[in-house]
GROMACS .gro file of N, CA and C in nm:
model
  432
    1UNK      N    1   9.612  -0.231  -7.762
    1UNK     CA    2   9.499  -0.079  -7.725
    1UNK      C    3   9.411  -0.106  -7.534
    2UNK      N    4   9.481  -0.288  -7.517
    2UNK     CA    5   9.410  -0.299  -7.409
    2UNK      C    6   9.453  -0.244  -7.283
    3UNK      N    7   9.603  -0.211  -7.232
    3UNK     CA    8   9.688  -0.170  -7.198
    3UNK      C    9   9.671  -0.062  -7.269
    4UNK      N   10   9.607   0.047  -7.278
    4UNK     CA   11   9.615   0.219  -7.299
    4UNK      C   12   9.561   0.269  -7.112
    5UNK      N   13   9.479   0.205  -7.084
    5UNK     CA   14   9.469   0.258  -6.946
    5UNK      C   15   9.583   0.276  -6.842
    6UNK      N   16   9.685   0.164  -6.850
    6UNK     CA   17   9.727   0.142  -6.769
    6UNK      C   18   9.920   0.237  -6.875
    7UNK      N   19   9.918   0.212  -6.936
    7UNK     CA   20  10.003   0.322  -7.033
    7UNK      C   21  10.008   0.479  -6.996
    8UNK      N   22   9.883   0.517  -6.980
    8UNK     CA   23   9.886   0.621  -7.011
    8UNK      C   24   9.866   0.692  -6.822
    9UNK      N   25   9.851   0.580  -6.723
    9UNK     CA   26   9.832   0.570  -6.638
    9UNK      C   27  10.013   0.599  -6.556
   10UNK      N   28  10.094   0.548  -6.653
   10UNK     CA   29  10.247   0.538  -6.622
   10UNK      C   30  10.273   0.685  -6.661
   11UNK      N   31  10.235   0.712  -6.805
   11UNK     CA   32  10.298   0.885  -6.846
   11UNK      C   33  10.228   0.966  -6.737
   12UNK      N   34  10.136   0.948  -6.695
   12UNK     CA   35  10.059   1.065  -6.613
   12UNK      C   36  10.197   1.073  -6.468
   13UNK      N   37  10.257   0.911  -6.418
   13UNK     CA   38  10.324   0.921  -6.292
   13UNK      C   39  10.412   0.918  -6.307
   14UNK      N   40  10.502   0.937  -6.453
   14UNK     CA   41  10.615   0.981  -6.471
   14UNK      C   42  10.636   1.150  -6.510
   15UNK      N   43  10.497   1.207  -6.519
   15UNK     CA   44  10.484   1.330  -6.494
   15UNK      C   45  10.474   1.424  -6.393
   16UNK      N   46  10.462   1.328  -6.287
   16UNK     CA   47  10.386   1.357  -6.135
   16UNK      C   48  10.578   1.428  -6.080
   17UNK      N   49  10.641   1.262  -6.116
   17UNK     CA   50  10.786   1.196  -6.035
   17UNK      C   51  10.833   1.310  -6.105
   18UNK      N   52  10.837   1.424  -6.304
   18UNK     CA   53  10.937   1.441  -6.342
   18UNK      C   54  10.925   1.622  -6.237
   19UNK      N   55  10.799   1.636  -6.267
   19UNK     CA   56  10.761   1.806  -6.173
   19UNK      C   57  10.765   1.736  -5.978
   20UNK      N   58  10.791   1.688  -5.932
   20UNK     CA   59  10.809   1.646  -5.777
   20UNK      C   60  11.040   1.682  -5.835
   21UNK      N   61  11.075   1.596  -5.863
   21UNK     CA   62  11.254   1.625  -5.909
   21UNK      C   63  11.269   1.723  -5.930
   22UNK      N   64  11.184   1.815  -6.062
   22UNK     CA   65  11.234   1.997  -6.045
   22UNK      C   66  11.141   2.091  -5.943
   23UNK      N   67  11.094   2.056  -5.838
   23UNK     CA   68  11.110   2.148  -5.736
   23UNK      C   69  11.161   2.077  -5.619
   24UNK      N   70  11.225   1.954  -5.633
   24UNK     CA   71  11.361   1.954  -5.535
   24UNK      C   72  11.457   1.992  -5.578
   25UNK      N   73  11.515   2.032  -5.640
   25UNK     CA   74  11.674   2.090  -5.772
   25UNK      C   75  11.562   2.204  -5.730
   26UNK      N   76  11.478   2.307  -5.767
   26UNK     CA   77  11.494   2.418  -5.721
   26UNK      C   78  11.452   2.495  -5.639
   27UNK      N   79  11.368   2.421  -5.539
   27UNK     CA   80  11.391   2.440  -5.389
   27UNK      C   81  11.515   2.423  -5.296
   28UNK      N   82  11.625   2.342  -5.327
   28UNK     CA   83  11.742   2.377  -5.316
   28UNK      C   84  11.866   2.498  -5.373
   29UNK      N   85  11.843   2.505  -5.483
   29UNK     CA   86  11.905   2.606  -5.532
   29UNK      C   87  11.784   2.719  -5.515
   30UNK      N   88  11.725   2.721  -5.490
   30UNK     CA   89  11.692   2.887  -5.470
   30UNK      C   90  11.740   2.921  -5.303
   31UNK      N   91  11.743   2.783  -5.188
   31UNK     CA   92  11.786   2.799  -5.051
   31UNK      C   93  11.930   2.889  -5.091
   32UNK      N   94  11.937   2.856  -5.183
   32UNK     CA   95  12.147   2.887  -5.160
   32UNK      C   96  12.197   3.003  -5.266
   33UNK      N   97  12.136   3.016  -5.393
   33UNK     CA   98  12.152   3.110  -5.474
   33UNK      C   99  12.140   3.269  -5.385
   34UNK      N  100  12.220   3.351  -5.386
   34UNK     CA  101  12.180   3.479  -5.343
   34UNK      C  102  12.141   3.621  -5.453
   35UNK      N  103  12.036   3.712  -5.373
   35UNK     CA  104  12.047   3.817  -5.492
   35UNK      C  105  12.053   3.925  -5.394
   36UNK      N  106  12.074   4.036  -5.408
   36UNK     CA  107  12.074   4.167  -5.323
   36UNK      C  108  12.122   4.088  -5.214
   37UNK      N  109  12.229   4.085  -5.159
   37UNK     CA  110  12.255   3.986  -5.048
   37UNK      C  111  12.127   3.905  -4.959
   38UNK      N  112  12.109   3.836  -5.013
   38UNK     CA  113  12.014   3.735  -4.918
   38UNK      C  114  11.947   3.639  -5.067
   39UNK      N  115  11.940   3.519  -4.950
   39UNK     CA  116  11.878   3.343  -5.058
   39UNK      C  117  11.772   3.404  -5.106
   40UNK      N  118  11.761   3.375  -5.241
   40UNK     CA  119  11.618   3.391  -5.345
   40UNK      C  120  11.510   3.306  -5.268
   41UNK      N  121  11.525   3.222  -5.180
   41UNK     CA  122  11.424   3.177  -5.133
   41UNK      C  123  11.329   3.256  -5.032
   42UNK      N  124  11.424   3.364  -5.008
   42UNK     CA  125  11.351   3.463  -4.938
   42UNK      C  126  11.250   3.591  -4.954
   43UNK      N  127  11.264   3.629  -5.089
   43UNK     CA  128  11.181   3.671  -5.147
   43UNK      C  129  11.006   3.665  -5.170
   44UNK      N  130  10.931   3.724  -5.164
   44UNK     CA  131  10.859   3.677  -5.154
   44UNK      C  132  10.760   3.627  -5.307
   45UNK      N  133  10.786   3.639  -5.380
   45UNK     CA  134  10.720   3.641  -5.536
   45UNK      C  135  10.736   3.490  -5.538
   46UNK      N  136  10.957   3.446  -5.510
   46UNK     CA  137  10.970   3.305  -5.510
   46UNK      C  138  10.928   3.233  -5.431
   47UNK      N  139  10.875   3.246  -5.302
   47UNK     CA  140  10.817   3.124  -5.233
   47UNK      C  141  10.605   3.175  -5.266
   48UNK      N  142  10.598   3.245  -5.329
   48UNK     CA  143  10.450   3.254  -5.361
   48UNK      C  144  10.449   3.130  -5.427
   49UNK      N  145  10.529   3.182  -5.587
   49UNK     CA  146  10.502   3.077  -5.664
   49UNK      C  147  10.573   2.933  -5.659
   50UNK      N  148  10.679   2.899  -5.556
   50UNK     CA  149  10.676   2.751  -5.523
   50UNK      C  150  10.574   2.722  -5.389
   51UNK      N  151  10.482   2.769  -5.393
   51UNK     CA  152  10.422   2.733  -5.325
   51UNK      C  153  10.276   2.675  -5.400
   52UNK      N  154  10.249   2.769  -5.517
   52UNK     CA  155  10.177   2.729  -5.577
   52UNK      C  156  10.228   2.591  -5.638
   53UNK      N  157  10.261   2.622  -5.691
   53UNK     CA  158  10.331   2.482  -5.799
   53UNK      C  159  10.393   2.352  -5.699
   54UNK      N  160  10.433   2.375  -5.540
   54UNK     CA  161  10.435   2.183  -5.520
   54UNK      C  162  10.281   2.227  -5.445
   55UNK      N  163  10.187   2.260  -5.457
   55UNK     CA  164  10.065   2.242  -5.405
   55UNK      C  165   9.958   2.153  -5.478
   56UNK      N  166  10.024   2.267  -5.659
   56UNK     CA  167   9.915   2.150  -5.766
   56UNK      C  168  10.034   2.007  -5.778
   57UNK      N  169  10.141   2.016  -5.751
   57UNK     CA  170  10.208   1.905  -5.742
   57UNK      C  171  10.194   1.784  -5.660
   58UNK      N  172  10.107   1.835  -5.530
   58UNK     CA  173  10.092   1.698  -5.387
   58UNK      C  174   9.931   1.673  -5.458
   59UNK      N  175   9.791   1.776  -5.573
   59UNK     CA  176   9.714   1.756  -5.540
   59UNK      C  177   9.743   1.671  -5.699
   60UNK      N  178   9.786   1.671  -5.748
   60UNK     CA  179   9.831   1.597  -5.839
   60UNK      C  180   9.840   1.455  -5.802
   61UNK      N  181   9.991   1.446  -5.692
   61UNK     CA  182  10.049   1.252  -5.652
   61UNK      C  183   9.904   1.207  -5.617
   62UNK      N  184   9.818   1.290  -5.502
   62UNK     CA  185   9.671   1.230  -5.456
   62UNK      C  186   9.618   1.173  -5.558
   63UNK      N  187   9.619   1.244  -5.663
   63UNK     CA  188   9.483   1.224  -5.699
   63UNK      C  189   9.515   1.051  -5.823
   64UNK      N  190   9.698   1.085  -5.857
   64UNK     CA  191   9.770   0.997  -5.919
   64UNK      C  192   9.763   0.842  -5.832
   65UNK      N  193   9.722   0.833  -5.688
   65UNK     CA  194   9.753   0.778  -5.619
   65UNK      C  195   9.642   0.690  -5.547
   66UNK      N  196   9.499   0.783  -5.587
   66UNK     CA  197   9.359   0.746  -5.612
   66UNK      C  198   9.353   0.618  -5.687
   67UNK      N  199   9.397   0.655  -5.806
   67UNK     CA  200   9.345   0.578  -5.952
   67UNK      C  201   9.464   0.439  -5.945
   68UNK      N  202   9.584   0.480  -5.906
   68UNK     CA  203   9.641   0.357  -5.920
   68UNK      C  204   9.601   0.195  -5.855
   69UNK      N  205   9.550   0.257  -5.711
   69UNK     CA  206   9.435   0.178  -5.631
   69UNK      C  207   9.376   0.135  -5.731
   70UNK      N  208   9.228   0.207  -5.818
   70UNK     CA  209   9.141   0.179  -5.854
   70UNK      C  210   9.230   0.093  -5.971
   71UNK      N  211   9.273   0.146  -5.982
   71UNK     CA  212   9.392   0.077  -6.100
   71UNK      C  213   9.440  -0.078  -6.071
   72UNK      N  214   9.451  -0.086  -5.965
   72UNK     CA  215   9.513  -0.250  -5.895
   72UNK      C  216   9.375  -0.312  -5.926
   73UNK      N  217   9.314  -0.215  -5.868
   73UNK     CA  218   9.169  -0.282  -5.855
   73UNK      C  219   9.031  -0.386  -5.908
   74UNK      N  220   9.115  -0.362  -6.111
   74UNK     CA  221   9.098  -0.420  -6.163
   74UNK      C  222   8.951  -0.254  -6.287
   75UNK      N  223   8.910  -0.174  -6.213
   75UNK     CA  224   8.823  -0.050  -6.210
   75UNK      C  225   8.866  -0.007  -6.360
   76UNK      N  226   8.790   0.025  -6.483
   76UNK     CA  227   8.766   0.070  -6.561
   76UNK      C  228   8.786   0.250  -6.567
   77UNK      N  229   8.913   0.295  -6.536
   77UNK     CA  230   8.880   0.434  -6.505
   77UNK      C  231   8.899   0.500  -6.647
   78UNK      N  232   8.904   0.523  -6.745
   78UNK     CA  233   8.932   0.536  -6.883
   78UNK      C  234   8.945   0.692  -6.836
   79UNK      N  235   8.781   0.737  -6.786
   79UNK     CA  236   8.778   0.890  -6.828
   79UNK      C  237   8.860   0.936  -6.720
   80UNK      N  238   8.916   0.888  -6.582
   80UNK     CA  239   9.005   0.966  -6.506
   80UNK      C  240   9.158   0.947  -6.556
   81UNK      N  241   9.184   0.840  -6.591
   81UNK     CA  242   9.315   0.813  -6.657
   81UNK      C  243   9.379   0.927  -6.712
   82UNK      N  244   9.219   0.972  -6.804
   82UNK     CA  245   9.311   1.015  -6.952
   82UNK      C  246   9.320   1.167  -6.858
   83UNK      N  247   9.261   1.219  -6.795
   83UNK     CA  248   9.200   1.357  -6.737
   83UNK      C  249   9.317   1.335  -6.679
   84UNK      N  250   9.396   1.271  -6.611
   84UNK     CA  251   9.522   1.263  -6.509
   84UNK      C  252   9.616   1.284  -6.644
   85UNK      N  253   9.658   1.182  -6.752
   85UNK     CA  254   9.768   1.193  -6.795
   85UNK      C  255   9.780   1.321  -6.892
   86UNK      N  256   9.640   1.399  -6.920
   86UNK     CA  257   9.692   1.521  -7.015
   86UNK      C  258   9.710   1.639  -6.824
   87UNK      N  259   9.687   1.669  -6.721
   87UNK     CA  260   9.622   1.747  -6.678
   87UNK      C  261   9.803   1.732  -6.569
   88UNK      N  262   9.825   1.625  -6.611
   88UNK     CA  263   9.934   1.598  -6.478
   88UNK      C  264  10.070   1.613  -6.600
   89UNK      N  265  10.099   1.646  -6.770
   89UNK     CA  266  10.212   1.603  -6.828
   89UNK      C  267  10.152   1.798  -6.854
   90UNK      N  268  10.041   1.887  -6.857
   90UNK     CA  269  10.073   1.982  -6.866
   90UNK      C  270  10.101   2.098  -6.745
   91UNK      N  271  10.045   2.011  -6.621
   91UNK     CA  272  10.172   2.081  -6.503
   91UNK      C  273  10.250   2.102  -6.542
   92UNK      N  274  10.356   1.941  -6.529
   92UNK     CA  275  10.484   1.944  -6.555
   92UNK      C  276  10.586   2.043  -6.664
   93UNK      N  277  10.447   2.053  -6.733
   93UNK     CA  278  10.507   2.150  -6.816
   93UNK      C  279  10.583   2.270  -6.784
   94UNK      N  280  10.467   2.327  -6.692
   94UNK     CA  281  10.438   2.480  -6.630
   94UNK      C  282  10.539   2.444  -6.513
   95UNK      N  283  10.542   2.352  -6.448
   95UNK     CA  284  10.653   2.353  -6.313
   95UNK      C  285  10.747   2.373  -6.405
   96UNK      N  286  10.836   2.324  -6.444
   96UNK     CA  287  10.955   2.321  -6.547
   96UNK      C  288  11.000   2.458  -6.591
   97UNK      N  289  10.876   2.527  -6.717
   97UNK     CA  290  10.935   2.618  -6.680
   97UNK      C  291  10.926   2.670  -6.574
   98UNK      N  292  10.847   2.721  -6.422
   98UNK     CA  293  10.867   2.842  -6.376
   98UNK      C  294  10.992   2.813  -6.303
   99UNK      N  295  11.019   2.678  -6.302
   99UNK     CA  296  11.173   2.648  -6.155
   99UNK      C  297  11.235   2.695  -6.307
  100UNK      N  298  11.259   2.716  -6.380
  100UNK     CA  299  11.320   2.716  -6.480
  100UNK      C  300  11.358   2.922  -6.494
  101UNK      N  301  11.290   2.894  -6.464
  101UNK     CA  302  11.323   3.098  -6.452
  101UNK      C  303  11.373   3.122  -6.334
  102UNK      N  304  11.315   3.066  -6.226
  102UNK     CA  305  11.376   3.038  -6.063
  102UNK      C  306  11.537   3.073  -6.148
  103UNK      N  307  11.589   2.986  -6.199
  103UNK     CA  308  11.743   2.935  -6.183
  103UNK      C  309  11.806   3.070  -6.244
  104UNK      N  310  11.715   3.117  -6.348
  104UNK     CA  311  11.798   3.281  -6.385
  104UNK      C  312  11.930   3.207  -6.523
  105UNK      N  313  11.943   3.257  -6.578
  105UNK     CA  314  12.037   3.257  -6.668
  105UNK      C  315  12.101   3.017  -6.618
  106UNK      N  316  12.108   2.971  -6.499
  106UNK     CA  317  12.181   2.860  -6.505
  106UNK      C  318  12.089   2.819  -6.557
  107UNK      N  319  11.946   2.777  -6.567
  107UNK     CA  320  11.860   2.736  -6.558
  107UNK      C  321  11.814   2.636  -6.721
  108UNK      N  322  11.912   2.736  -6.834
  108UNK     CA  323  11.889   2.723  -6.951
  108UNK      C  324  12.026   2.635  -7.011
  109UNK      N  325  12.136   2.635  -6.868
  109UNK     CA  326  12.278   2.568  -6.898
  109UNK      C  327  12.273   2.425  -6.912
  110UNK      N  328  12.321   2.380  -6.995
  110UNK     CA  329  12.283   2.216  -7.014
  110UNK      C  330  12.400   2.117  -6.862
  111UNK      N  331  12.423   2.201  -6.832
  111UNK     CA  332  12.518   2.112  -6.700
  111UNK      C  333  12.426   2.059  -6.582
  112UNK      N  334  12.333   2.225  -6.592
  112UNK     CA  335  12.227   2.148  -6.505
  112UNK      C  336  12.092   2.132  -6.533
  113UNK      N  337  12.010   1.949  -6.385
  113UNK     CA  338  11.962   1.969  -6.354
  113UNK      C  339  11.814   1.973  -6.481
  114UNK      N  340  11.818   2.107  -6.426
  114UNK     CA  341  11.627   2.165  -6.455
  114UNK      C  342  11.664   2.165  -6.584
  115UNK      N  343  11.772   2.258  -6.654
  115UNK     CA  344  11.737   2.229  -6.847
  115UNK      C  345  11.699   2.119  -6.917
  116UNK      N  346  11.783   2.034  -6.862
  116UNK     CA  347  11.705   1.914  -6.926
  116UNK      C  348  11.607   1.901  -6.911
  117UNK      N  349  11.582   1.857  -6.734
  117UNK     CA  350  11.477   1.805  -6.759
  117UNK      C  351  11.309   1.901  -6.865
  118UNK      N  352  11.324   2.066  -6.794
  118UNK     CA  353  11.273   2.129  -6.885
  118UNK      C  354  11.279   2.121  -7.041
  119UNK      N  355  11.378   2.049  -7.066
  119UNK     CA  356  11.383   1.993  -7.254
  119UNK      C  357  11.310   1.836  -7.307
  120UNK      N  358  11.291   1.769  -7.203
  120UNK     CA  359  11.260   1.650  -7.211
  120UNK      C  360  11.136   1.644  -7.134
  121UNK      N  361  11.056   1.745  -7.085
  121UNK     CA  362  10.917   1.682  -6.999
  121UNK      C  363  10.781   1.706  -7.089
  122UNK      N  364  10.773   1.825  -7.237
  122UNK     CA  365  10.699   1.823  -7.271
  122UNK      C  366  10.703   1.739  -7.393
  123UNK      N  367  10.746   1.605  -7.430
  123UNK     CA  368  10.707   1.536  -7.472
  123UNK      C  369  10.580   1.424  -7.433
  124UNK      N  370  10.545   1.417  -7.305
  124UNK     CA  371  10.525   1.353  -7.213
  124UNK      C  372  10.363   1.353  -7.249
  125UNK      N  373  10.373   1.522  -7.327
  125UNK     CA  374  10.202   1.525  -7.344
  125UNK      C  375  10.126   1.426  -7.443
  126UNK      N  376  10.244   1.375  -7.561
  126UNK     CA  377  10.276   1.327  -7.698
  126UNK      C  378  10.234   1.197  -7.687
  127UNK      N  379  10.313   1.100  -7.608
  127UNK     CA  380  10.304   1.007  -7.538
  127UNK      C  381  10.174   0.929  -7.523
  128UNK      N  382  10.166   0.786  -7.496
  128UNK     CA  383  10.048   0.680  -7.475
  128UNK      C  384   9.892   0.817  -7.546
  129UNK      N  385   9.908   0.875  -7.621
  129UNK     CA  386   9.790   0.949  -7.711
  129UNK      C  387   9.818   1.078  -7.663
  130UNK      N  388   9.830   1.246  -7.738
  130UNK     CA  389   9.818   1.336  -7.731
  130UNK      C  390   9.739   1.355  -7.618
  131UNK      N  391   9.784   1.456  -7.591
  131UNK     CA  392   9.681   1.528  -7.464
  131UNK      C  393   9.524   1.559  -7.561
  132UNK      N  394   9.567   1.668  -7.672
  132UNK     CA  395   9.414   1.656  -7.728
  132UNK      C  396   9.308   1.507  -7.790
  133UNK      N  397   9.366   1.397  -7.785
  133UNK     CA  398   9.320   1.263  -7.770
  133UNK      C  399   9.238   1.289  -7.657
  134UNK      N  400   9.313   1.302  -7.516
  134UNK     CA  401   9.261   1.253  -7.413
  134UNK      C  402   9.185   1.327  -7.387
  135UNK      N  403   9.107   1.483  -7.410
  135UNK     CA  404   8.989   1.558  -7.444
  135UNK      C  405   8.946   1.476  -7.474
  136UNK      N  406   8.945   1.444  -7.623
  136UNK     CA  407   8.837   1.389  -7.674
  136UNK      C  408   8.778   1.280  -7.591
  137UNK      N  409   8.866   1.190  -7.569
  137UNK     CA  410   8.840   1.054  -7.472
  137UNK      C  411   8.736   1.135  -7.378
  138UNK      N  412   8.782   1.220  -7.226
  138UNK     CA  413   8.706   1.280  -7.163
  138UNK      C  414   8.575   1.309  -7.176
  139UNK      N  415   8.532   1.407  -7.318
  139UNK     CA  416   8.445   1.477  -7.385
  139UNK      C  417   8.380   1.307  -7.417
  140UNK      N  418   8.368   1.246  -7.523
  140UNK     CA  419   8.333   1.111  -7.526
  140UNK      C  420   8.268   1.057  -7.383
  141UNK      N  421   8.301   1.088  -7.255
  141UNK     CA  422   8.307   0.964  -7.158
  141UNK      C  423   8.184   1.060  -7.105
  142UNK      N  424   8.226   1.218  -7.140
  142UNK     CA  425   8.109   1.292  -7.045
  142UNK      C  426   7.963   1.286  -7.203
  143UNK      N  427   8.017   1.206  -7.227
  143UNK     CA  428   7.823   1.262  -7.265
  143UNK      C  429   7.825   1.370  -7.359
  144UNK      N  430   7.976   1.390  -7.431
  144UNK     CA  431   7.935   1.485  -7.523
  144UNK      C  432   7.942   1.473  -7.622
   0.00000   0.00000   0.00000
């Protein structure tokens, strides 16, 4: 029980790392894949979707970097780590779902790493306490 803060922080780090990897795979794919005679990265919808996802991933990474330093310094950050674990695992699921869509049919083929990550990412919302438990912890820390 004493290591739950660290365990949840690790799950959050893994979730962000997974989201970053899926973004990397998807950015490479949309630059290469052509539709209607041009790269799908040139379509405004694709650009906007990837910009939105990248922004959220970078916000998550920034928050985690701050929490890592606070954890190293020995601070009690149970509420913040619970928030990070909940939010980053949900974000990773969102990113993987959106990126699979941008891969089209290839996104569901097991040969593509994005398909495997899409399949494997959701379990992170269960590790180290479900996301519903994270919300309960956060509510208690907020005095609710």
